[in-house]
Coordinates of N, CA, C and O in Angstrom, one line a residue:
X1 N -24.1 4.6 36.2 CA -24.1 6.0 36.7 C -25.1 6.0 37.9 O -25.3 7.1 38.4
X2 N -25.7 5.0 38.2 CA -26.6 4.9 39.4 C -25.9 4.9 40.7 O -24.9 4.2 40.8
X3 N -26.3 5.7 41.6 CA -25.7 5.6 43.0 C -26.2 4.5 43.8 O -27.0 3.7 43.3
X4 N -25.9 4.5 45.1 CA -26.4 3.5 46.0 C -27.9 3.6 46.2 O -28.5 2.7 46.7
X5 N -28.4 4.8 45.9 CA -29.8 5.0 45.9 C -30.4 4.8 44.5 O -30.0 5.5 43.7
X6 N -31.3 3.8 44.3 CA -31.7 3.5 43.0 C -32.3 4.7 42.2 O -32.3 4.6 41.0
X7 N -32.9 5.6 42.8 CA -33.5 6.8 42.1 C -32.6 7.9 41.9 O -33.0 9.0 41.4
X8 N -31.3 7.8 42.3 CA -30.3 8.9 42.2 C -29.2 8.5 41.3 O -28.6 7.4 41.5
X9 N -28.9 9.3 40.3 CA -27.8 9.0 39.3 C -26.8 10.1 39.5 O -27.1 11.2 40.0
X10 N -25.5 9.9 39.1 CA -24.5 10.9 39.2 C -23.7 10.9 37.8 O -23.5 10.0 37.2
X11 N -23.4 12.1 37.5 CA -22.5 12.4 36.3 C -21.7 13.5 36.6 O -21.9 14.4 37.4
X12 N -20.5 13.6 35.9 CA -19.6 14.7 36.0 C -18.7 14.6 37.1 O -18.4 13.5 37.6
X13 N -18.1 15.8 37.6 CA -17.0 15.8 38.6 C -17.4 15.1 39.9 O -16.5 14.6 40.5
X14 N -18.7 15.0 40.2 CA -19.1 14.4 41.5 C -18.8 12.8 41.4 O -18.7 12.3 42.6
X15 N -18.6 12.2 40.3 CA -18.3 10.8 40.3 C -16.8 10.6 40.7 O -16.5 9.5 41.0
X16 N -16.0 11.6 40.5 CA -14.6 11.5 40.8 C -13.8 10.8 39.8 O -12.5 10.5 40.1
X17 N -14.4 10.4 38.6 CA -13.7 9.6 37.7 C -12.9 10.6 36.7 O -11.7 10.9 37.1
X18 N -13.4 11.0 35.6 CA -12.8 11.8 34.7 C -13.2 13.2 34.8 O -14.4 13.4 34.4
X19 N -12.4 14.1 35.2 CA -12.8 15.4 35.5 C -12.7 16.4 34.3 O -11.9 17.3 34.3
X20 N -13.5 16.0 33.3 CA -13.5 16.8 32.0 C -14.9 17.0 31.6 O -15.8 16.3 31.8
X21 N -15.1 18.3 31.1 CA -16.5 18.6 30.6 C -17.0 17.6 29.6 O -18.2 17.2 29.7
X22 N -16.2 17.2 28.7 CA -16.7 16.2 27.7 C -17.0 14.8 28.4 O -18.0 14.2 27.9
X23 N -16.4 14.5 29.4 CA -16.7 13.3 30.2 C -18.0 13.4 30.9 O -18.9 12.6 30.9
X24 N -18.3 14.6 31.4 CA -19.6 14.9 32.0 C -20.7 14.9 31.1 O -21.8 14.3 31.4
X25 N -20.5 15.3 29.9 CA -21.6 15.3 28.9 C -21.8 13.8 28.4 O -23.0 13.5 28.2
X26 N -20.8 13.1 28.3 CA -21.0 11.6 28.1 C -21.8 10.9 29.1 O -22.7 10.1 28.9
X27 N -21.3 11.2 30.3 CA -21.9 10.5 31.5 C -23.4 11.0 31.6 O -24.3 10.1 31.9
X28 N -23.6 12.3 31.3 CA -25.0 12.8 31.3 C -25.9 12.0 30.4 O -27.1 11.7 30.6
X29 N -25.3 11.7 29.2 CA -26.2 10.9 28.1 C -26.5 9.5 28.6 O -27.5 9.0 28.4
X30 N -25.6 8.9 29.4 CA -25.8 7.6 30.0 C -26.9 7.7 31.1 O -27.8 6.8 31.1
X31 N -26.9 8.7 31.9 CA -27.9 8.9 32.9 C -29.2 9.1 32.2 O -30.2 8.4 32.6
X32 N -29.3 9.9 31.2 CA -30.6 10.1 30.5 C -31.1 8.8 29.9 O -32.3 8.5 30.0
X33 N -30.3 8.0 29.3 CA -30.7 6.8 28.7 C -31.2 5.8 29.8 O -32.2 5.1 29.6
X34 N -30.6 5.7 31.0 CA -30.9 4.9 32.0 C -32.1 5.4 32.8 O -33.1 4.6 33.1
X35 N -32.1 6.6 33.2 CA -33.1 7.1 34.1 C -34.4 7.5 33.4 O -35.5 7.2 33.8
X36 N -34.3 8.1 32.2 CA -35.5 8.6 31.5 C -36.1 7.5 30.6 O -37.3 7.3 30.6
X37 N -35.1 7.0 29.7 CA -35.6 6.1 28.7 C -35.6 4.6 29.1 O -36.0 3.7 28.4
X38 N -35.0 4.3 30.3 CA -34.9 2.9 30.8 C -34.2 2.1 29.8 O -34.4 0.9 29.7
X39 N -33.1 2.6 29.1 CA -32.3 1.8 28.3 C -31.0 1.6 29.1 O -30.4 2.4 29.5
X40 N -30.8 0.3 29.2 CA -29.6 -0.1 30.1 C -28.3 0.2 29.4 O -28.0 -0.4 28.4
X41 N -27.6 1.2 29.8 CA -26.3 1.6 29.3 C -25.3 1.7 30.4 O -25.7 2.2 31.5
X42 N -24.0 1.5 30.1 CA -23.0 1.6 31.1 C -21.9 2.5 30.3 O -21.8 2.4 29.1
X43 N -21.2 3.2 31.2 CA -20.1 4.1 30.7 C -19.0 3.2 30.3 O -18.6 2.3 31.0
X44 N -18.3 3.5 29.1 CA -17.1 2.8 28.7 C -16.1 3.8 28.5 O -16.1 4.7 27.5
X45 N -15.1 3.8 29.3 CA -14.0 4.8 29.3 C -12.8 4.3 28.5 O -11.7 5.0 28.6
X46 N -12.9 3.2 27.8 CA -11.7 2.7 27.1 C -11.0 3.6 26.2 O -9.8 3.7 26.2
X47 N -11.8 4.4 25.5 CA -11.2 5.3 24.6 C -11.7 6.7 24.8 O -12.0 7.4 23.8
X48 N -11.8 7.1 26.1 CA -12.2 8.4 26.3 C -10.9 9.4 26.2 O -9.9 9.2 26.8
X49 N -11.1 10.3 25.3 CA -9.8 11.2 25.1 C -9.8 12.3 26.2 O -10.8 12.6 26.8
X50 N -8.6 12.7 26.4 CA -8.5 13.9 27.2 C -7.2 14.7 26.7 O -6.4 14.3 26.0
X51 N -7.2 16.0 27.2 CA -6.2 16.9 26.8 C -5.9 17.9 27.9 O -6.8 18.3 28.7
X52 N -4.6 18.0 28.2 CA -4.2 19.1 29.1 C -3.5 20.2 28.3 O -2.6 20.0 27.5
X53 N -4.1 21.4 28.5 CA -3.8 22.5 27.6 C -2.6 23.3 28.2 O -2.7 24.4 28.6
X54 N -1.4 22.7 28.2 CA -0.2 23.2 28.5 C 0.5 23.7 27.2 O 0.0 23.5 26.1
X55 N 1.8 24.1 27.3 CA 2.6 24.4 26.1 C 3.8 23.5 26.2 O 4.7 23.8 27.0
X56 N 3.9 22.5 25.5 CA 3.0 22.0 24.4 C 1.9 21.3 25.0 O 1.9 20.8 26.2
X57 N 0.7 21.1 24.3 CA -0.4 20.4 24.7 C -0.1 18.9 24.9 O 0.8 18.4 24.2
X58 N -0.8 18.2 25.8 CA -0.7 16.8 26.0 C -2.0 16.2 25.9 O -3.0 16.5 26.6
X59 N -2.2 15.3 24.9 CA -3.5 14.6 24.6 C -3.3 13.1 24.6 O -2.3 12.6 24.3
X60 N -4.4 12.4 25.0 CA -4.3 11.0 25.1 C -5.6 10.3 24.9 O -6.7 10.9 25.2
X61 N -5.6 9.1 24.4 CA -6.8 8.3 24.2 C -6.3 6.8 24.5 O -5.3 6.4 24.0
X62 N -7.1 6.0 25.2 CA -6.8 4.7 25.5 C -5.7 4.5 26.5 O -5.4 5.4 27.2
X63 N -5.0 3.4 26.4 CA -3.9 3.1 27.3 C -2.6 3.8 26.8 O -2.3 3.9 25.7
X64 N -1.7 4.0 27.9 CA -0.4 4.4 27.6 C 0.6 3.3 28.0 O 0.1 2.2 28.4
X65 N 1.8 3.5 27.9 CA 2.8 2.4 28.1 C 2.7 1.9 29.5 O 2.7 0.7 29.8
X66 N 2.6 2.9 30.5 CA 2.6 2.5 31.8 C 1.4 1.7 32.2 O 1.4 0.7 32.9
X67 N 0.2 2.1 31.7 CA -1.0 1.3 32.0 C -1.0 -0.1 31.4 O -1.5 -1.1 31.9
X68 N -0.4 -0.2 30.2 CA -0.3 -1.4 29.4 C 0.6 -2.4 30.2 O 0.4 -3.5 30.4
X69 N 1.7 -1.8 30.7 CA 2.7 -2.6 31.5 C 2.1 -3.1 32.8 O 2.2 -4.2 33.1
X70 N 1.3 -2.2 33.5 CA 0.7 -2.6 34.7 C -0.4 -3.7 34.5 O -0.6 -4.5 35.4
X71 N -1.0 -3.6 33.4 CA -2.1 -4.6 33.1 C -1.4 -5.9 32.6 O -2.1 -6.9 32.4
X72 N -0.2 -5.9 32.4 CA 0.6 -7.1 31.9 C 0.3 -7.5 30.4 O 0.4 -8.6 30.1
X73 N 0.0 -6.4 29.7 CA -0.3 -6.6 28.2 C 1.0 -6.4 27.4 O 1.7 -5.4 27.6
X74 N 1.2 -7.3 26.5 CA 2.3 -7.2 25.6 C 1.9 -6.1 24.6 O 0.8 -6.1 24.0
X75 N 2.9 -5.2 24.3 CA 2.6 -4.1 23.3 C 3.8 -3.7 22.6 O 4.9 -4.0 23.0
X76 N 3.5 -2.9 21.5 CA 4.6 -2.3 20.8 C 4.3 -0.8 20.7 O 3.2 -0.4 20.8
X77 N 5.3 0.0 20.6 CA 5.2 1.5 20.5 C 5.7 1.9 19.2 O 6.8 1.6 18.7
X78 N 4.9 2.8 18.5 CA 5.3 3.4 17.3 C 5.3 4.9 17.5 O 4.3 5.4 18.1
X79 N 6.3 5.6 17.1 CA 6.3 7.1 17.4 C 6.9 7.9 16.2 O 7.5 7.4 15.3
X80 N 6.4 9.1 16.2 CA 7.0 10.1 15.2 C 7.2 11.4 15.9 O 6.5 11.8 16.9
X81 N 8.2 12.1 15.6 CA 8.6 13.3 16.2 C 8.0 14.5 15.4 O 8.0 14.4 14.2
X82 N 7.6 15.5 16.2 CA 7.1 16.7 15.5 C 8.2 17.4 14.7 O 7.9 18.2 13.8
X83 N 9.4 17.2 15.0 CA 10.5 17.8 14.3 C 10.6 17.4 12.9 O 11.3 17.9 12.0
X84 N 9.9 16.3 12.6 CA 9.8 15.7 11.2 C 8.6 16.1 10.5 O 8.3 15.6 9.3
X85 N 7.7 16.9 11.1 CA 6.5 17.5 10.5 C 6.8 18.9 10.0 O 7.1 19.8 10.6
X86 N 6.6 19.0 8.6 CA 6.9 20.4 8.0 C 6.1 21.5 8.5 O 6.6 22.6 8.7
X87 N 4.8 21.3 8.9 CA 4.0 22.4 9.4 C 4.5 22.8 10.8 O 4.6 24.0 11.1
X88 N 4.9 21.8 11.6 CA 5.4 22.3 13.0 C 6.7 23.0 12.8 O 7.0 24.0 13.5
X89 N 7.5 22.7 11.8 CA 8.8 23.4 11.5 C 8.4 24.8 11.0 O 9.1 25.7 11.5
X90 N 7.5 24.9 10.2 CA 7.1 26.3 9.7 C 6.6 27.1 10.8 O 6.8 28.3 10.8
X91 N 5.9 26.5 11.7 CA 5.3 27.3 12.8 C 6.5 27.6 13.9 O 6.2 28.4 14.7
X92 N 7.6 27.0 13.8 CA 8.6 27.2 14.8 C 8.3 26.5 16.1 O 8.8 26.9 17.2
X93 N 7.5 25.5 16.0 CA 7.1 24.7 17.2 C 7.2 23.2 17.0 O 6.2 22.5 16.7
X94 N 8.4 22.7 17.0 CA 8.6 21.3 16.6 C 8.9 20.4 17.8 O 9.4 19.3 17.7
X95 N 8.7 20.9 19.0 CA 8.9 20.0 20.2 C 7.7 19.1 20.3 O 6.6 19.3 20.2
X96 N 8.1 17.8 20.7 CA 7.1 16.8 21.0 C 7.1 15.6 20.1 O 7.9 15.6 19.1
X97 N 6.2 14.7 20.4 CA 6.0 13.5 19.5 C 4.6 12.9 19.7 O 4.0 13.2 20.6
X98 N 4.3 12.0 18.9 CA 3.1 11.1 19.0 C 3.6 9.7 19.2 O 4.6 9.2 18.6
X99 N 2.9 9.0 20.1 CA 3.2 7.6 20.4 C 1.9 6.8 20.1 O 0.8 7.2 20.6
X100 N 1.9 5.7 19.4 CA 0.8 4.8 19.1 C 1.1 3.5 19.8 O 2.3 2.9 19.5
X101 N 0.3 3.0 20.6 CA 0.5 1.8 21.3 C -0.4 0.7 20.7 O -1.7 0.8 20.6
X102 N 0.2 -0.5 20.3 CA -0.6 -1.6 19.7 C -0.4 -2.8 20.6 O 0.7 -3.0 21.1
X103 N -1.5 -3.6 20.7 CA -1.3 -4.9 21.4 C -0.7 -5.9 20.5 O -0.3 -5.7 19.4
X104 N -0.5 -7.1 21.0 CA 0.3 -8.1 20.3 C -0.5 -8.6 19.0 O 0.1 -9.2 18.1
X105 N -1.8 -8.4 19.0 CA -2.5 -8.7 17.7 C -2.6 -7.4 16.8 O -3.4 -7.4 15.8
X106 N -1.8 -6.4 17.1 CA -1.7 -5.2 16.4 C -3.0 -4.4 16.3 O -3.3 -3.6 15.4
X107 N -3.8 -4.5 17.5 CA -5.0 -3.6 17.6 C -4.6 -2.3 18.3 O -3.7 -2.4 19.3
X108 N -5.2 -1.3 18.1 CA -4.9 0.0 18.8 C -5.3 -0.1 20.2 O -6.4 -0.4 20.5
X109 N -4.3 0.3 21.1 CA -4.6 0.3 22.5 C -4.7 1.7 23.0 O -5.4 2.1 23.9
X110 N -3.9 2.6 22.3 CA -3.9 4.0 22.8 C -3.0 4.9 22.0 O -2.1 4.4 21.2
X111 N -3.1 6.2 22.2 CA -2.3 7.2 21.4 C -2.1 8.3 22.4 O -3.0 8.8 23.1
X112 N -0.8 8.7 22.5 CA -0.5 9.9 23.2 C 0.2 10.9 22.4 O 1.1 10.5 21.6
X113 N -0.2 12.1 22.5 CA 0.4 13.2 21.7 C 0.9 14.3 22.6 O 0.1 14.9 23.4
X114 N 2.2 14.7 22.6 CA 2.7 15.9 23.2 C 3.3 16.8 22.1 O 4.2 16.4 21.4
X115 N 2.6 17.9 21.9 CA 3.1 18.8 20.8 C 2.0 19.8 20.5 O 0.9 19.9 21.2
X116 N 2.3 20.7 19.5 CA 1.3 21.7 19.1 C 0.0 21.1 18.7 O -0.1 20.2 18.0
X117 N -1.1 21.7 19.3 CA -2.4 21.4 18.9 C -2.7 19.9 19.1 O -3.6 19.4 18.4
X118 N -2.2 19.3 20.1 CA -2.4 17.9 20.5 C -3.9 17.6 20.7 O -4.4 16.6 20.3
X119 N -4.6 18.5 21.3 CA -6.1 18.4 21.6 C -6.9 18.3 20.3 O -7.9 17.5 20.3
X120 N -6.4 18.9 19.3 CA -7.1 18.8 18.0 C -6.7 17.5 17.3 O -7.5 16.9 16.6
X121 N -5.4 17.2 17.3 CA -4.9 16.0 16.6 C -5.4 14.7 17.2 O -5.5 13.8 16.4
X122 N -5.8 14.7 18.5 CA -6.3 13.4 19.0 C -7.7 13.1 18.4 O -8.1 11.9 18.4
X123 N -8.4 14.1 17.8 CA -9.8 13.8 17.3 C -9.7 12.7 16.2 O -10.6 11.9 16.2
X124 N -8.7 12.7 15.4 CA -8.6 11.7 14.3 C -8.5 10.3 15.0 O -9.2 9.3 14.5
X125 N -7.9 10.2 16.1 CA -7.7 8.9 16.8 C -9.0 8.5 17.5 O -9.2 7.3 17.7
X126 N -9.9 9.4 17.9 CA -11.1 9.2 18.5 C -11.9 8.4 17.4 O -12.5 7.4 17.7
X127 N -12.0 9.0 16.2 CA -12.7 8.3 15.1 C -12.0 6.9 14.8 O -12.9 5.9 14.5
X128 N -10.8 6.8 14.8 CA -10.1 5.5 14.5 C -10.6 4.5 15.6 O -11.0 3.3 15.3
X129 N -10.4 4.9 16.9 CA -10.7 4.0 18.0 C -12.2 3.6 18.1 O -12.6 2.5 18.1
X130 N -13.1 4.6 18.0 CA -14.5 4.5 18.2 C -15.2 3.8 16.9 O -16.1 3.0 17.1
X131 N -14.6 4.1 15.8 CA -15.2 3.6 14.6 C -14.6 2.3 14.0 O -15.0 1.8 13.0
X132 N -13.5 1.8 14.7 CA -12.8 0.6 14.3 C -12.1 0.7 12.9 O -12.0 -0.1 12.2
X133 N -11.7 1.9 12.7 CA -11.0 2.3 11.4 C -9.6 1.6 11.5 O -8.9 1.6 12.4
X134 N -9.3 0.9 10.3 CA -8.0 0.2 10.3 C -6.9 1.3 10.1 O -7.1 2.3 9.5
X135 N -5.7 0.9 10.6 CA -4.6 1.8 10.5 C -4.2 2.0 9.0 O -3.7 3.1 8.7
X136 N -4.4 1.0 8.2 CA -4.1 1.1 6.8 C -5.0 2.2 6.2 O -4.6 3.0 5.3
X137 N -6.2 2.3 6.6 CA -7.1 3.3 6.1 C -6.6 4.7 6.5 O -6.6 5.6 5.6
X138 N -6.1 4.9 7.7 CA -5.5 6.2 8.2 C -4.2 6.5 7.4 O -4.0 7.6 6.9
X139 N -3.5 5.5 7.2 CA -2.2 5.7 6.5 C -2.3 6.0 5.1 O -1.5 6.7 4.5
X140 N -3.3 5.5 4.5 CA -3.5 5.8 3.0 C -4.4 7.0 2.8 O -4.6 7.4 1.6
X141 N -5.0 7.6 3.8 CA -5.8 8.7 3.6 C -5.0 9.9 3.2 O -3.8 10.1 3.6
X142 N -5.5 10.8 2.4 CA -4.8 12.0 1.9 C -5.1 13.1 2.9 O -6.2 13.5 3.1
X143 N -4.1 13.6 3.4 CA -4.1 14.7 4.4 C -3.7 16.0 3.7 O -2.7 15.9 2.9
X144 N -4.2 17.1 4.0 CA -3.7 18.4 3.3 C -2.3 18.6 3.8 O -1.9 18.2 4.9
X145 N -1.5 19.2 2.9 CA -0.1 19.5 3.2 C 0.2 21.0 3.1 O -0.3 21.6 2.2
X146 N 0.9 21.5 4.0 CA 1.5 20.9 5.2 C 0.5 21.2 6.4 O 0.0 22.3 6.6
X147 N 0.2 20.1 7.1 CA -0.6 20.3 8.3 C 0.0 19.4 9.4 O 0.7 18.5 9.2
X148 N -0.4 19.8 10.6 CA 0.0 19.0 11.8 C -0.6 17.6 11.7 O 0.0 16.6 12.2
X149 N -1.7 17.5 11.2 CA -2.5 16.2 11.1 C -1.7 15.1 10.4 O -2.0 13.9 10.5
X150 N -0.8 15.5 9.5 CA 0.1 14.5 8.8 C 0.8 13.6 9.8 O 1.1 12.4 9.4
X151 N 1.0 14.1 11.0 CA 1.8 13.2 12.0 C 1.0 11.9 12.3 O 1.6 10.9 12.6
X152 N -0.3 12.0 12.3 CA -1.2 10.9 12.5 C -0.9 9.9 11.4 O -0.8 8.6 11.7
X153 N -1.0 10.3 10.2 CA -0.8 9.4 9.1 C 0.6 8.8 9.1 O 0.7 7.6 8.8
X154 N 1.5 9.6 9.5 CA 3.0 9.1 9.5 C 3.2 7.9 10.5 O 3.9 7.1 10.3
X155 N 2.6 8.2 11.7 CA 2.8 7.1 12.7 C 2.1 5.8 12.3 O 2.7 4.7 12.5
X156 N 0.9 5.9 11.7 CA 0.2 4.7 11.2 C 1.0 4.1 10.1 O 1.2 2.8 9.9
X157 N 1.7 4.9 9.2 CA 2.5 4.5 8.1 C 3.8 3.8 8.6 O 4.3 2.9 8.1
X158 N 4.3 4.3 9.7 CA 5.6 3.8 10.3 C 5.3 2.3 10.7 O 6.2 1.5 10.6
X159 N 4.1 2.1 11.2 CA 3.7 0.7 11.6 C 3.6 -0.2 10.4 O 4.0 -1.4 10.4
X160 N 3.1 0.3 9.3 CA 2.8 -0.5 8.1 C 4.1 -0.7 7.2 O 4.1 -1.7 6.5
X161 N 5.0 0.2 7.2 CA 6.1 0.1 6.3 C 6.9 -1.2 6.4 O 7.2 -1.8 5.4
X162 N 7.3 -1.7 7.6 CA 7.9 -3.0 7.6 C 7.2 -4.1 7.0 O 7.8 -5.0 6.4
X163 N 5.9 -4.1 7.1 CA 5.0 -5.1 6.4 C 5.1 -5.0 4.9 O 5.1 -6.0 4.3
X164 N 4.9 -3.8 4.5 CA 4.9 -3.6 3.1 C 6.2 -3.9 2.4 O 6.3 -4.4 1.2
X165 N 7.3 -3.5 3.0 CA 8.6 -3.8 2.5 C 9.4 -4.9 3.2 O 10.6 -4.8 3.3
X166 N 8.7 -6.0 3.5 CA 9.3 -7.1 4.1 C 10.2 -7.8 3.1 O 10.0 -7.6 1.9
X167 N 11.1 -8.7 3.5 CA 12.0 -9.5 2.7 C 11.2 -10.3 1.7 O 11.5 -10.4 0.5
X168 N 10.1 -10.9 2.2 CA 9.2 -11.7 1.4 C 8.6 -10.9 0.2 O 8.6 -11.4 -0.9
X169 N 8.1 -9.8 0.6 CA 7.5 -8.9 -0.5 C 8.6 -8.5 -1.5 O 8.3 -8.4 -2.7
X170 N 9.8 -8.1 -1.0 CA 10.9 -7.6 -1.9 C 11.2 -8.7 -2.9 O 11.4 -8.5 -4.0
X171 N 11.4 -10.0 -2.3 CA 11.7 -11.1 -3.2 C 10.6 -11.3 -4.3 O 10.9 -11.5 -5.4
X172 N 9.4 -11.2 -3.8 CA 8.2 -11.4 -4.8 C 8.2 -10.3 -5.8 O 8.0 -10.6 -7.1
X173 N 8.6 -9.1 -5.5 CA 8.6 -8.0 -6.5 C 9.8 -8.2 -7.4 O 9.6 -8.0 -8.6
X174 N 10.9 -8.6 -6.9 CA 12.1 -8.9 -7.8 C 11.8 -9.9 -8.8 O 12.1 -9.8 -9.9
X175 N 11.1 -11.0 -8.3 CA 10.8 -12.1 -9.2 C 9.8 -11.6 -10.2 O 9.9 -11.9 -11.5
X176 N 8.7 -10.9 -9.8 CA 7.7 -10.4 -10.7 C 8.2 -9.5 -11.7 O 7.9 -9.7 -13.0
X177 N 9.1 -8.6 -11.4 CA 9.5 -7.6 -12.4 C 10.7 -8.2 -13.2 O 11.1 -7.5 -14.2
X178 N 11.2 -9.3 -12.8 CA 12.3 -9.9 -13.6 C 11.7 -10.8 -14.7 O 12.4 -11.0 -15.7
X179 N 10.5 -11.1 -14.6 CA 9.8 -11.8 -15.7 C 9.6 -10.9 -16.9 O 9.2 -9.8 -16.9
X180 N 9.9 -11.5 -18.0 CA 9.7 -10.8 -19.3 C 9.0 -11.7 -20.3 O 9.4 -12.8 -20.5
X181 N 8.0 -11.2 -20.9 CA 7.3 -11.9 -22.0 C 7.8 -11.6 -23.3 O 8.7 -10.8 -23.5
X182 N 7.2 -12.2 -24.3 CA 7.6 -11.9 -25.7 C 7.4 -10.4 -26.0 O 8.2 -9.9 -26.9
X183 N 6.5 -9.7 -25.5 CA 6.2 -8.4 -25.8 C 7.3 -7.4 -25.2 O 7.3 -6.3 -25.5
X184 N 8.1 -8.0 -24.3 CA 9.0 -7.1 -23.5 C 10.3 -6.8 -24.3 O 11.1 -5.9 -23.9
X185 N 10.6 -7.5 -25.3 CA 11.9 -7.2 -25.9 C 12.0 -8.0 -27.2 O 11.2 -8.8 -27.7
X186 N 13.1 -7.8 -27.9 CA 13.4 -8.4 -29.2 C 13.6 -9.9 -28.9 O 14.4 -10.3 -28.0
X187 N 13.0 -10.7 -29.6 CA 13.1 -12.2 -29.6 C 12.8 -12.7 -28.2 O 13.5 -13.7 -27.8
X188 N 11.9 -12.2 -27.5 CA 11.5 -12.7 -26.2 C 12.5 -12.4 -25.1 O 12.4 -12.9 -24.0
X189 N 13.4 -11.5 -25.3 CA 14.4 -11.1 -24.2 C 13.7 -10.3 -23.2 O 12.9 -9.6 -23.4

């Protein structure tokens, strides 16, 4: 956040980077750490969330498909439509979707949400990205029903479902449940 003049720092819109109030606050904390406390910190915008308050709202954190493609990163996209979310249906506002971008090691690269209350829904992803929360943790978390937030859980679950119900697992379960001990039936049947 230091300018070409060692005693002058910059934060907020003047940097020309991320023109958001929350970005300015974040940058301000970096300036305070560097200028006042002499703690060497650099801004990391990897998972800086943003939201455009249109109708429907558009929110994002991390990379999107275009930026991943431009960076030459292999990725997969997992998505869920708001038309499958009971709360959005009850609200009569079911337009939009959530997209989750994972790299080839299945690490979270980014999330984009176009839909009702996207600016609020992206907050859960801020915690996932900043806290290193596993997608299985998000998918297994209990969300109140019916809420828009369930869409976050569903997209994480969509990623996990093929792993949980793979052919190998299915075969293992068939084998396991086909076993019968003496206690299972008459004469060991």
